[in-house]
Short mmCIF file of C-alpha atoms and ligand atoms in Angstrom, two decimals:
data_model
loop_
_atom_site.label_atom_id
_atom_site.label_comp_id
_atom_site.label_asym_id
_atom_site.label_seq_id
_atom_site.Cartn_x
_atom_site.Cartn_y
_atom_site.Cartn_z
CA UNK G 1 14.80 -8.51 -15.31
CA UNK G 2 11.56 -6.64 -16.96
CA UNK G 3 9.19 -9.45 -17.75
CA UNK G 4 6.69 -6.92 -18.38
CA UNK G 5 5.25 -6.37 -21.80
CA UNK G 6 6.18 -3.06 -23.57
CA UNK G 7 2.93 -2.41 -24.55
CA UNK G 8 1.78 -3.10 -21.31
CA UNK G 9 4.15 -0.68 -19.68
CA UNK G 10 2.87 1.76 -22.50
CA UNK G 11 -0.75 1.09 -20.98
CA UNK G 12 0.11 1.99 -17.43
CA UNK G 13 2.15 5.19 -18.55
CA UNK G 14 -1.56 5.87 -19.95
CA UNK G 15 -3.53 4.72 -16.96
CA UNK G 16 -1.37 7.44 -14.90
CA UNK G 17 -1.33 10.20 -17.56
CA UNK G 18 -4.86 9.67 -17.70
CA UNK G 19 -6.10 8.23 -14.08
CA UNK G 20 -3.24 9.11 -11.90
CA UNK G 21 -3.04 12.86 -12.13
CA UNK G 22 -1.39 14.53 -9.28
CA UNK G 23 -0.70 17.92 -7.69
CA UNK G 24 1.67 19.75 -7.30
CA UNK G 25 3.17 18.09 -4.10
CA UNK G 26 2.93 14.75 -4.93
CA UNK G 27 4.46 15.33 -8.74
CA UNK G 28 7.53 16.47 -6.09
CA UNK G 29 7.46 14.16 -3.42
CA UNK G 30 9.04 11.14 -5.04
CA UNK G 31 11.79 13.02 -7.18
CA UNK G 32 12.85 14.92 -3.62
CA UNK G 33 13.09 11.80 -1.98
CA UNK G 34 15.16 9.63 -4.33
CA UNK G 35 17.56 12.65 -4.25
CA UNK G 36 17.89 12.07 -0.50
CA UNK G 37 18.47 8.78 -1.23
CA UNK G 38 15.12 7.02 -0.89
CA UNK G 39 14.72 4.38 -3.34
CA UNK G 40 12.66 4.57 -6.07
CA UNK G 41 9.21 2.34 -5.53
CA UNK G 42 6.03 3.98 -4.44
CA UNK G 43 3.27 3.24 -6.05
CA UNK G 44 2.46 4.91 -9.59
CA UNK G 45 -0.13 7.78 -9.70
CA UNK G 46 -2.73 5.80 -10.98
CA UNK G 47 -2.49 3.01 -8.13
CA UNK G 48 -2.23 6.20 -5.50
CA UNK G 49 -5.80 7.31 -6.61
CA UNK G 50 -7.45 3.93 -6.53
CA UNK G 51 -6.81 4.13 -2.97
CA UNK G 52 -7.91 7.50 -2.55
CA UNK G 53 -10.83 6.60 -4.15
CA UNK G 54 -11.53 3.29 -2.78
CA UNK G 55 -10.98 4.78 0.73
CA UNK G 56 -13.89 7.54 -0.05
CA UNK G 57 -15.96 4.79 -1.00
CA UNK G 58 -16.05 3.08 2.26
CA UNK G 59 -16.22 6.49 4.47
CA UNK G 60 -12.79 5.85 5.68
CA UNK G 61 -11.74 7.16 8.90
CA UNK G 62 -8.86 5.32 10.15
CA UNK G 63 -5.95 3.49 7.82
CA UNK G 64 -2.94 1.10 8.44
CA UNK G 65 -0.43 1.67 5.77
CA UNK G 66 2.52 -1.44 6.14
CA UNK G 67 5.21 0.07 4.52
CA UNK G 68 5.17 3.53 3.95
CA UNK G 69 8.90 4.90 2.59
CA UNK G 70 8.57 8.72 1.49
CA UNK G 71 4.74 8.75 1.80
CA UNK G 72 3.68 8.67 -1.55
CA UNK G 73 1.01 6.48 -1.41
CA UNK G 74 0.19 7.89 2.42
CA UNK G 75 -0.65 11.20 0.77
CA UNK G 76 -3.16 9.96 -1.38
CA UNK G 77 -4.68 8.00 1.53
CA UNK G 78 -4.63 10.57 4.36
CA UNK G 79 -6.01 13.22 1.57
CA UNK G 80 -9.36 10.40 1.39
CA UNK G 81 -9.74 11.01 5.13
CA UNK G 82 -11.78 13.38 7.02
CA UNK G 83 -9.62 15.68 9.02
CA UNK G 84 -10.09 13.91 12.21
CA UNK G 85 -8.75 11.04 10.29
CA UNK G 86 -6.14 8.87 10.87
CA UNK G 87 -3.55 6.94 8.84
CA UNK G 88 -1.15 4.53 10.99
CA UNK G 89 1.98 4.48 8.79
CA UNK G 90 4.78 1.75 9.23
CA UNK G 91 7.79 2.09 8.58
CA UNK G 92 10.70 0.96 10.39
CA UNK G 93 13.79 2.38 8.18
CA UNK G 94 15.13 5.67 9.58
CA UNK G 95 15.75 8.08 6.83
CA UNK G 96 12.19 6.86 4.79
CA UNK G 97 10.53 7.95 8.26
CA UNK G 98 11.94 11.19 8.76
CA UNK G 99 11.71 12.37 5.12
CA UNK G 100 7.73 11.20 5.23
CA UNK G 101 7.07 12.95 8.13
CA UNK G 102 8.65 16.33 6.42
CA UNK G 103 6.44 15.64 3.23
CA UNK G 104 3.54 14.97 5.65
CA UNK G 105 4.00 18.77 7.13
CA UNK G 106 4.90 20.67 3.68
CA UNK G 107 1.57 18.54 2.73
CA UNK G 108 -0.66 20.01 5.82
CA UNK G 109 -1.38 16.23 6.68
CA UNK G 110 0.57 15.79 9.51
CA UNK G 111 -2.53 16.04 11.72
CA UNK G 112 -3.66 12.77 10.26
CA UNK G 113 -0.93 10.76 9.65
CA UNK G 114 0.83 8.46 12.84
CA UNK G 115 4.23 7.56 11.49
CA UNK G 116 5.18 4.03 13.70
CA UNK G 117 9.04 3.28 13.43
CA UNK G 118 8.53 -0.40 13.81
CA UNK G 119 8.41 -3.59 11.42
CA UNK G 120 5.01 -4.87 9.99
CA UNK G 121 5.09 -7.99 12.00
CA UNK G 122 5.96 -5.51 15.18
CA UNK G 123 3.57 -3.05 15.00
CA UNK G 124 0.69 -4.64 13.33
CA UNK G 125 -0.34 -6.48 17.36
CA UNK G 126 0.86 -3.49 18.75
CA UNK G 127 -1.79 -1.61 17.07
CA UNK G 128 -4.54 -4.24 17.58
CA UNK G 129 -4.24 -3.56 21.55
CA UNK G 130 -4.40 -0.56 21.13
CA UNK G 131 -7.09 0.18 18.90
CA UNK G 132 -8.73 -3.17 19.17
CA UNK G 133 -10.80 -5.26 16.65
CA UNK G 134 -12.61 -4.33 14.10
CA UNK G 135 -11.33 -0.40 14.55
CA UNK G 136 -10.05 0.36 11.02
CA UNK G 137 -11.58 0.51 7.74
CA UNK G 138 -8.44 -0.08 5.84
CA UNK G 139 -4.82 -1.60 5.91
CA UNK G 140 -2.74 -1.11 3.01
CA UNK G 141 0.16 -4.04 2.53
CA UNK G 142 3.43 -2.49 0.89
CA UNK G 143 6.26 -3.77 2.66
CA UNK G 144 8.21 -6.98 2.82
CA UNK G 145 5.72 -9.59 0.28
CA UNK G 146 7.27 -12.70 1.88
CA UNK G 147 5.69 -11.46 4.67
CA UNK G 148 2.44 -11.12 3.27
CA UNK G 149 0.34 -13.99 4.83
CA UNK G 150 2.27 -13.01 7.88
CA UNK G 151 0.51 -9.71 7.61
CA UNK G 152 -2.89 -11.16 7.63
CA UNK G 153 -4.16 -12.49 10.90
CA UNK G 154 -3.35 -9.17 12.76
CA UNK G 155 -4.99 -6.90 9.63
CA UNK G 156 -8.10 -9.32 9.42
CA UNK G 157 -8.59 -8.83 13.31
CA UNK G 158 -8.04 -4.79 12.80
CA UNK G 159 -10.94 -4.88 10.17
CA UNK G 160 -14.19 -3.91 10.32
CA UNK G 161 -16.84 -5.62 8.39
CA UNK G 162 -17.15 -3.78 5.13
CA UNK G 163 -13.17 -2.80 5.93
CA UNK G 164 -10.69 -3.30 2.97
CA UNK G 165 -7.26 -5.44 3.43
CA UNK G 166 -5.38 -4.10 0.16
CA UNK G 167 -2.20 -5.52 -1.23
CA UNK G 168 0.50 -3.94 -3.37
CA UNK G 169 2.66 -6.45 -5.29
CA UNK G 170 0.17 -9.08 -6.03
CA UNK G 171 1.35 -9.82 -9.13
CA UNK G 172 4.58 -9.22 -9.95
CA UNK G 173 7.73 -7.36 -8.74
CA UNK G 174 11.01 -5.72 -9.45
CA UNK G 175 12.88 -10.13 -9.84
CA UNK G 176 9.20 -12.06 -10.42
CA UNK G 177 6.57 -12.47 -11.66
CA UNK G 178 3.11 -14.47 -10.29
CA UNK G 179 3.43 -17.33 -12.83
CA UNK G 180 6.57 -17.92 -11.64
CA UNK G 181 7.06 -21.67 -9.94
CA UNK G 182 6.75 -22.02 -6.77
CA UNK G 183 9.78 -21.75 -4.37
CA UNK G 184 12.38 -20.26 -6.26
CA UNK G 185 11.17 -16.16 -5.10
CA UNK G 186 10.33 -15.40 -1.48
CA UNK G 187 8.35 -12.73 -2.55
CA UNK G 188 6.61 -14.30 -5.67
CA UNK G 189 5.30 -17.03 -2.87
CA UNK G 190 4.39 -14.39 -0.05
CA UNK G 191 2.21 -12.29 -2.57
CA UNK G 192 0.66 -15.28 -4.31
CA UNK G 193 0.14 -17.10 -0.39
CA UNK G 194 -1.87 -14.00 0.31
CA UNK G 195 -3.75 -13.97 -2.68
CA UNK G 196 -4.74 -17.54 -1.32
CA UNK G 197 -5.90 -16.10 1.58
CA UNK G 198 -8.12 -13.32 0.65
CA UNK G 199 -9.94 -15.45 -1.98
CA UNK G 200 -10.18 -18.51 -0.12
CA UNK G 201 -11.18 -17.15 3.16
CA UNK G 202 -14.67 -17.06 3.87
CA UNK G 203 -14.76 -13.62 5.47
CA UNK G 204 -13.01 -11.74 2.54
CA UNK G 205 -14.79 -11.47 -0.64
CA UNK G 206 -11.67 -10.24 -3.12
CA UNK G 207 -10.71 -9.10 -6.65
CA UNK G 208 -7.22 -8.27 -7.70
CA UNK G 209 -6.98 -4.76 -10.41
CA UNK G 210 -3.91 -5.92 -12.52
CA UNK G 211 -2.72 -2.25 -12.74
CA UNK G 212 0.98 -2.13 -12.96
CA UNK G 213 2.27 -5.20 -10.56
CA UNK G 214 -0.80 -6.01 -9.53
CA UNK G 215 -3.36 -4.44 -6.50
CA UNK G 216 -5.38 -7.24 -4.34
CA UNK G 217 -8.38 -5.90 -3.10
CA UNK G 218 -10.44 -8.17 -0.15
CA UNK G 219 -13.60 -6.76 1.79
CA UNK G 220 -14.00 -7.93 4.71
CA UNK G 221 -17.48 -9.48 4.77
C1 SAM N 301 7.57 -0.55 -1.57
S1 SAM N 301 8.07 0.50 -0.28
C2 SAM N 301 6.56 1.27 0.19
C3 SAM N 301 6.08 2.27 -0.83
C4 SAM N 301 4.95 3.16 -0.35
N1 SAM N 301 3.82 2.37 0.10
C5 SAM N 301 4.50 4.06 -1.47
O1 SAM N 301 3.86 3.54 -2.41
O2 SAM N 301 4.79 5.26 -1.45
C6 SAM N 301 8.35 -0.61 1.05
C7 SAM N 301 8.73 0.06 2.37
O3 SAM N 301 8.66 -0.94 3.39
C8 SAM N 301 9.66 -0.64 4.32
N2 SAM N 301 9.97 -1.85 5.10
C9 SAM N 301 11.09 -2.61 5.05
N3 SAM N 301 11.00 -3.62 5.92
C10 SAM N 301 9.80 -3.50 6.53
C11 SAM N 301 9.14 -4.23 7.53
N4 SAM N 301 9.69 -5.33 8.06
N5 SAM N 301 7.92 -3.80 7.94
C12 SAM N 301 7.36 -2.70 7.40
N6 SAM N 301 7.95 -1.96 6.44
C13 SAM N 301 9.15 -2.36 6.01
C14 SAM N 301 10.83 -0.18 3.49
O4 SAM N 301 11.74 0.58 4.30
C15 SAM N 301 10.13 0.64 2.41
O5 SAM N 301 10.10 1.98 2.78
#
């Protein structure tokens, strides 16, 4: 069900004409993958460079991506990095991992890009022993949104102050929409519980860029 405005559609097929314009590779990488049988939801163009470019603004060095699929998105993250950058990528389905790590070398990013075959909730404590608190400067949500506030403790630990807890999906998605009622969509409630959390919580000063289905941004303050 598209609840989604046409002329608001229109406006996003500007925003990545316009905003989201991509090489070469990354033009590629999506159509290659849904051939292989990867579905079809990265993030659009435009949303890939607002996290490139957020991710320059803050100097990033090290980046935990929660849900990763063909590496769309990771691309545009790792490319923000310097090259003894790092992203931690999570992705726990089989054929998504193996076709981002082959994008990752035809890309020349494999270097700085750690693809972890694990679930969010798995590898997100995993990673905070072993790169401790505060040792990231960015974690990207993109994977299961009724999960979302499940996401958070472990990601507001891995922050550093002035580190950046973005969420995909804060919005809307493929069945609902955020002014949906409550507890009829899993999802719907997991996004919108986050957004709860990074506006409400003292150490997170947040905005939300309602490109496409929505991008949550919280610093950590
Ligand atoms: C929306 S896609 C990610 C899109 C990607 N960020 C991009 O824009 O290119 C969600 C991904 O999360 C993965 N996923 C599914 N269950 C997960 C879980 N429990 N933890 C982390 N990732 C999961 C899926 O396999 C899928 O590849």
């Amino acid at each position: 069900m598209d609840m989604t405005p046409k002329r608001w559609n229109n406006t996003c097929e500007y925003l990545d004409a316009v905003f989201g314009q991509e090489d070469q590779h990354l033009h590629d990488l999506m159509p290659g993958a849904i051939e292989n049988g990867v579905p079809d939801i990265a993030v659009s163009p435009s949303v890939g460079r607002m996290l490139r470019v957020l991710l320059k603004m803050i100097d990033a060095k090290t980046v935990v991506e929660v849900g990763t699929l063909a590496g769309y998105s990771t691309t545009w993250m790792a490319r923000a990095l310097p090259e003894d950058g790092m992203v931690y990528a999570i992705e726990p389905n089989e054929l998504h991992a193996r076709i981002a790590r082959e994008g990752f070398e035809r890309a020349g990013i494999a270097h700085k890009v750690t693809v972890i075959e694990e679930t969010g909730l798995d590898a997100l404590p995993h990673l905070l022993s072993d790169l401790g608190d505060g040792a990231v400067d960015a974690v990207f949500l993109d994977a299961i949104k009724s999960e979302y506030p499940d996401y958070f403790p472990a990601s507001k630990r891995l922050l550093r102050k002035g580190g950046l807890l973005i969420a995909d999906n804060a919005l809307g998605g493929g069945d609902w929409w955020i002014d949906d009622p409550d507890g009829h969509n899993l999802d719907r409630d997991g996004a919108a519980a986050l957004n709860d959390l990074i506006t409400r919580d003292e150490d997170f000063d947040a905005f939300c860029v309602p490109i496409r289905e929505g991008v949550a941004v919280g610093m950590k303050v």
